[in-house]
PDB file of C-alpha atoms in Angstrom:
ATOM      1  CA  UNK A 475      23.778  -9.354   0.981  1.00  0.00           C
ATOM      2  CA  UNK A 476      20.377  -9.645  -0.900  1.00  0.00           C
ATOM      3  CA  UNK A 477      20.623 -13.772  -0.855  1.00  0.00           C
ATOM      4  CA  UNK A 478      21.639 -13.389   2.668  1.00  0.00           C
ATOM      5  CA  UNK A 479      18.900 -10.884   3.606  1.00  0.00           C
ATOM      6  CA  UNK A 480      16.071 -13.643   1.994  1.00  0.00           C
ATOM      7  CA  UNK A 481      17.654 -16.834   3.713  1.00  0.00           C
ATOM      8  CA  UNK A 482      17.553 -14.685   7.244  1.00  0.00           C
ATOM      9  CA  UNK A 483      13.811 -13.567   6.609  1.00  0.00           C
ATOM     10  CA  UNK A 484      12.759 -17.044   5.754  1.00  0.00           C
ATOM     11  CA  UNK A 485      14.675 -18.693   8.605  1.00  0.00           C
ATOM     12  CA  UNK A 486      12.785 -15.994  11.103  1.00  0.00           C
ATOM     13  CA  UNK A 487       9.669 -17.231   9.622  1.00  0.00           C
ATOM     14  CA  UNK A 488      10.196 -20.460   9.977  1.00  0.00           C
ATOM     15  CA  UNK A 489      11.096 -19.849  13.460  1.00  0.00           C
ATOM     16  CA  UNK A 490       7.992 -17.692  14.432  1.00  0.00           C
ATOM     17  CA  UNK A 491       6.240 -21.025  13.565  1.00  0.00           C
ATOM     18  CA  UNK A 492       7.690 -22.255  17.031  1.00  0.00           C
ATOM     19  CA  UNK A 493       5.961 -19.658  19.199  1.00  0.00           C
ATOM     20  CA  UNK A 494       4.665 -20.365  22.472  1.00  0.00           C
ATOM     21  CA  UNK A 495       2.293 -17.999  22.543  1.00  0.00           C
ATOM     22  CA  UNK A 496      -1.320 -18.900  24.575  1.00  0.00           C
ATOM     23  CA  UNK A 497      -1.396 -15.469  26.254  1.00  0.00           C
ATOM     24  CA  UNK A 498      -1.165 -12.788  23.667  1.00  0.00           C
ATOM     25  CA  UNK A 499      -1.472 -14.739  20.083  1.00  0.00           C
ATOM     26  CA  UNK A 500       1.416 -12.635  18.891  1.00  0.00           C
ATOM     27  CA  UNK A 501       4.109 -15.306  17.392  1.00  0.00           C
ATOM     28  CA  UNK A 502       7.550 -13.564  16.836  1.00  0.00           C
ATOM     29  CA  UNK A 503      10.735 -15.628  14.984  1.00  0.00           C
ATOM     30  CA  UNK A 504      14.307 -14.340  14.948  1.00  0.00           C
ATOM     31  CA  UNK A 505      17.097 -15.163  12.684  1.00  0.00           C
ATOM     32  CA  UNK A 506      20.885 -13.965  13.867  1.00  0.00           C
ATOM     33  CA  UNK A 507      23.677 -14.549  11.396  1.00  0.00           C
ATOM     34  CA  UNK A 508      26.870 -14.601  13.456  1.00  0.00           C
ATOM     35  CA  UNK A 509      30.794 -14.011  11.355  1.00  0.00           C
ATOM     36  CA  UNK A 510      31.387 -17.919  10.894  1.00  0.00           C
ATOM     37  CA  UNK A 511      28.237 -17.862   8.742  1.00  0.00           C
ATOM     38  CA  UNK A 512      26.041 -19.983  11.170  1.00  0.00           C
ATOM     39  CA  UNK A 513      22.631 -18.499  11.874  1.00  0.00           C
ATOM     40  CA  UNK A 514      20.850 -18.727  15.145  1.00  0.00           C
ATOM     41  CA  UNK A 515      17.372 -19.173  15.358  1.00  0.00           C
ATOM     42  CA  UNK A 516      14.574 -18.258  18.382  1.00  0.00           C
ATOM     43  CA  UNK A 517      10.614 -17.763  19.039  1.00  0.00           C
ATOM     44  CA  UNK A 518       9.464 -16.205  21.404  1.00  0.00           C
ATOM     45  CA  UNK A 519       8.234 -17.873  24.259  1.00  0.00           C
ATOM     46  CA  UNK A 520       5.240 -16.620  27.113  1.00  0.00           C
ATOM     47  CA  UNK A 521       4.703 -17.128  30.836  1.00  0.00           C
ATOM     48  CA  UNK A 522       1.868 -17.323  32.557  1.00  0.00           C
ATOM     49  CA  UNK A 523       3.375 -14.840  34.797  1.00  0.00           C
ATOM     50  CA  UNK A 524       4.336 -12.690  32.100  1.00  0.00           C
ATOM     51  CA  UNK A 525       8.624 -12.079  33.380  1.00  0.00           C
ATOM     52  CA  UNK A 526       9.983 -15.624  32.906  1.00  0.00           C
ATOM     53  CA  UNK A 527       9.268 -15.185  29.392  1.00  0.00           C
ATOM     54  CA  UNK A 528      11.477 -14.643  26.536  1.00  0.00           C
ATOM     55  CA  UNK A 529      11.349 -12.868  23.104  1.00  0.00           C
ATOM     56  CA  UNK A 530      12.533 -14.460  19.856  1.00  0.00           C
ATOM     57  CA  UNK A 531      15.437 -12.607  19.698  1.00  0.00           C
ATOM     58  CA  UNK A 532      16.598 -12.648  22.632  1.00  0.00           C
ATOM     59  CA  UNK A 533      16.316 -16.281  22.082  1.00  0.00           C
ATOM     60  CA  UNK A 534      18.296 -16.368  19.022  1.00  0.00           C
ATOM     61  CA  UNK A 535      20.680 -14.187  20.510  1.00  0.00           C
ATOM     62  CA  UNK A 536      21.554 -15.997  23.712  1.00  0.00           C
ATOM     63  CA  UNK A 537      21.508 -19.561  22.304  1.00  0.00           C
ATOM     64  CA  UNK A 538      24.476 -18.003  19.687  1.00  0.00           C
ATOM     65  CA  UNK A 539      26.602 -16.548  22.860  1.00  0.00           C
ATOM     66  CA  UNK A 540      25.703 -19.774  24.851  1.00  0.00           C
ATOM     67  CA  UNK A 541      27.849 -21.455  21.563  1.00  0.00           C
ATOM     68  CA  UNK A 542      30.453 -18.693  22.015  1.00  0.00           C
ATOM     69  CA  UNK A 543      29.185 -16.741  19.627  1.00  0.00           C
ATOM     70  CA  UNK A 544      30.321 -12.881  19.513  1.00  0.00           C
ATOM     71  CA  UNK A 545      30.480 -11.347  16.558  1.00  0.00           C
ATOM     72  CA  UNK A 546      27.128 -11.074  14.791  1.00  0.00           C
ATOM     73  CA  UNK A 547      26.532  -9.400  11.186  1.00  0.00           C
ATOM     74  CA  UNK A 548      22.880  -9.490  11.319  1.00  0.00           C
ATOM     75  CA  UNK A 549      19.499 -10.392  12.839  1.00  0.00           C
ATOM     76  CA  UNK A 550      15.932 -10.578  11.019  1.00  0.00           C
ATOM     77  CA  UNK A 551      12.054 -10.477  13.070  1.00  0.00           C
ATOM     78  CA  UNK A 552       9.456 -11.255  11.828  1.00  0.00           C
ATOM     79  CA  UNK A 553       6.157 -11.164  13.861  1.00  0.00           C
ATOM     80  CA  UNK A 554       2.056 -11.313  13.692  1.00  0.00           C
ATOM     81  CA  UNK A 555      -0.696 -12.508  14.878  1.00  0.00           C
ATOM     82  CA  UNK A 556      -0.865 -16.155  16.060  1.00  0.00           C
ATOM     83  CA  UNK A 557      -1.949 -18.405  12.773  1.00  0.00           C
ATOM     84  CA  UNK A 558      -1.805 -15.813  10.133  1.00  0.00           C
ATOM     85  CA  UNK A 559       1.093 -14.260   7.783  1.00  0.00           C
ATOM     86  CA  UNK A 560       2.589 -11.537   9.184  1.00  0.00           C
ATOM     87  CA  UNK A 561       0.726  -8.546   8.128  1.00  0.00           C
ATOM     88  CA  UNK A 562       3.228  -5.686   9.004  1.00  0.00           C
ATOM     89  CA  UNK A 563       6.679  -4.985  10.384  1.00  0.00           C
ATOM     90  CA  UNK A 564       8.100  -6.139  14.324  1.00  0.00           C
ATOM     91  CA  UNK A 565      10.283  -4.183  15.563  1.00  0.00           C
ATOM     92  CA  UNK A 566      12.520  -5.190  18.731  1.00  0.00           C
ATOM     93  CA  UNK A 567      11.247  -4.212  21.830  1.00  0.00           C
ATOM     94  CA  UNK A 568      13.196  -2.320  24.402  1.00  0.00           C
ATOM     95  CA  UNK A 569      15.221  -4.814  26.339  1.00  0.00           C
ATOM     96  CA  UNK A 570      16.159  -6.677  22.848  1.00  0.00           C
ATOM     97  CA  UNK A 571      17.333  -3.765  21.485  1.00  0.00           C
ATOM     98  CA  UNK A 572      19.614  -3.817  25.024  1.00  0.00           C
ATOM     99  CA  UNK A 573      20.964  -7.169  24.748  1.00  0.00           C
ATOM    100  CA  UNK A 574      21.413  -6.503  21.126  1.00  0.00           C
ATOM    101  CA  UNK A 575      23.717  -3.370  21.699  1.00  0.00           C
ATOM    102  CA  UNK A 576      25.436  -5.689  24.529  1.00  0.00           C
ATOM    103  CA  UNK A 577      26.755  -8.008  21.353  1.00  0.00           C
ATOM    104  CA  UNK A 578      26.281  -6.142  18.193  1.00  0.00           C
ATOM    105  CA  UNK A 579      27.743  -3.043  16.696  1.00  0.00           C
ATOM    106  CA  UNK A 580      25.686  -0.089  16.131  1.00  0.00           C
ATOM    107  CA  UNK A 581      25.975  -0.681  12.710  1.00  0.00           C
ATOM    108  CA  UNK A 582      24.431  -3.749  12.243  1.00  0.00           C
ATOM    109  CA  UNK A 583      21.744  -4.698  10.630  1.00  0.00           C
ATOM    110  CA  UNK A 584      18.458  -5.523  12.009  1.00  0.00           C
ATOM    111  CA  UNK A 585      15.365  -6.378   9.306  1.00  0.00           C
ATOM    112  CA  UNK A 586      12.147  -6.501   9.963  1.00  0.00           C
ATOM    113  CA  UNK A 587      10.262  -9.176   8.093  1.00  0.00           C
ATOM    114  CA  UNK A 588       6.817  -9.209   6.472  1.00  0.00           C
ATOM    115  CA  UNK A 589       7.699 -12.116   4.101  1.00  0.00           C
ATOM    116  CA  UNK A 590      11.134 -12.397   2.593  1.00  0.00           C
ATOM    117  CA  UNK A 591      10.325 -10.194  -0.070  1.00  0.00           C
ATOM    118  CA  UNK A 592       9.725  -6.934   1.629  1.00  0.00           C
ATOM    119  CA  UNK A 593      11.531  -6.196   4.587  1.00  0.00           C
ATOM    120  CA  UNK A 594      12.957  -3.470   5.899  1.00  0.00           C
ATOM    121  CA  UNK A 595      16.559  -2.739   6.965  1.00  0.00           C
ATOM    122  CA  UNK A 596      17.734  -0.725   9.599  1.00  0.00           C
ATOM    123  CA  UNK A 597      21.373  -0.162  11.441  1.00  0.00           C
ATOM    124  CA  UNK A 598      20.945  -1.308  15.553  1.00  0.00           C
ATOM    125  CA  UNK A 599      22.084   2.174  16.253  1.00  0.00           C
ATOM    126  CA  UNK A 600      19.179   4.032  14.592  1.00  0.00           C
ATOM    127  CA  UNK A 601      16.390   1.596  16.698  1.00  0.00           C
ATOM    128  CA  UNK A 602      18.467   2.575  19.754  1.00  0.00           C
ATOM    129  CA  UNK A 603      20.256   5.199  19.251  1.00  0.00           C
ATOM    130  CA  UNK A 604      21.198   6.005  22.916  1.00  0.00           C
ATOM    131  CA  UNK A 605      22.083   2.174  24.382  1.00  0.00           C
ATOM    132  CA  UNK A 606      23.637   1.914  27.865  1.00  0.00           C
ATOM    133  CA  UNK A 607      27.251   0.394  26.727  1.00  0.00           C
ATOM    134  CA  UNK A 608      30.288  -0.548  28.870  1.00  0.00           C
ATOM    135  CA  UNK A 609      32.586  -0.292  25.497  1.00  0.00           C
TER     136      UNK A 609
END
């Protein structure tokens, strides 16, 4: 899992890189490994009007299921400021953490990325713990 943990962080960071970001500077890349082995990449993307956009891993997560995707294993964030290294840990914001319990067990894992060195690993159920869910 460690190999697999590093080649998720780096492939989050490589997709923060893709941000479309010109309202809040905050670039945000997401990595989703699905069973088959593939991994699914997203950025997040911004609005002027703030609802049409999208976060990374949402992103990731619905270009997978637009493949068919659904069984995922993992996902890895990694977000910062706009033209620097991230500098601390992204969590996923509210409605991610949604879609993500629509897909994902409450046991998978979900690492945040500052560099694919130190992350840190948690299970979807402990970010959302309480998830509206029509299993």
């Amino acid at each position: 899992m460690e190999e697999m943990r590093i080649k998720l962080a780096r492939a989050a960071l490589d997709a923060r890189q893709k941000a479309y970001c010109p309202y809040s500077h905050f670039a945000v890349g997401a990595a989703v490994l699905v069973k088959s082995g593939k991994i699914y990449t997203g950025c997040n993307i911004e609005n002027a009007t703030q609802g049409p956009g999208v976060c990374a891993e949402r992103a990731a997560l619905y270009k997978a299921v637009s493949e068919g995707e659904r069984e995922f294993l993992a996902i890895a964030i990694a977000g910062g400021p706009e033209g620097r290294e991230p500098d601390g840990f992204c969590p996923p914001c509210g409605v991610c953490r949604q879609a993500l319990a629509e897909f994902c067990a409450g046991e998978m894992p979900v690492i945040l990325v500052k560099n694919p060195e130190e992350t840190q690993v948690y299970r979807l159920e402990e970010l959302f713990p309480l998830a509206f869910s029509m299993r």
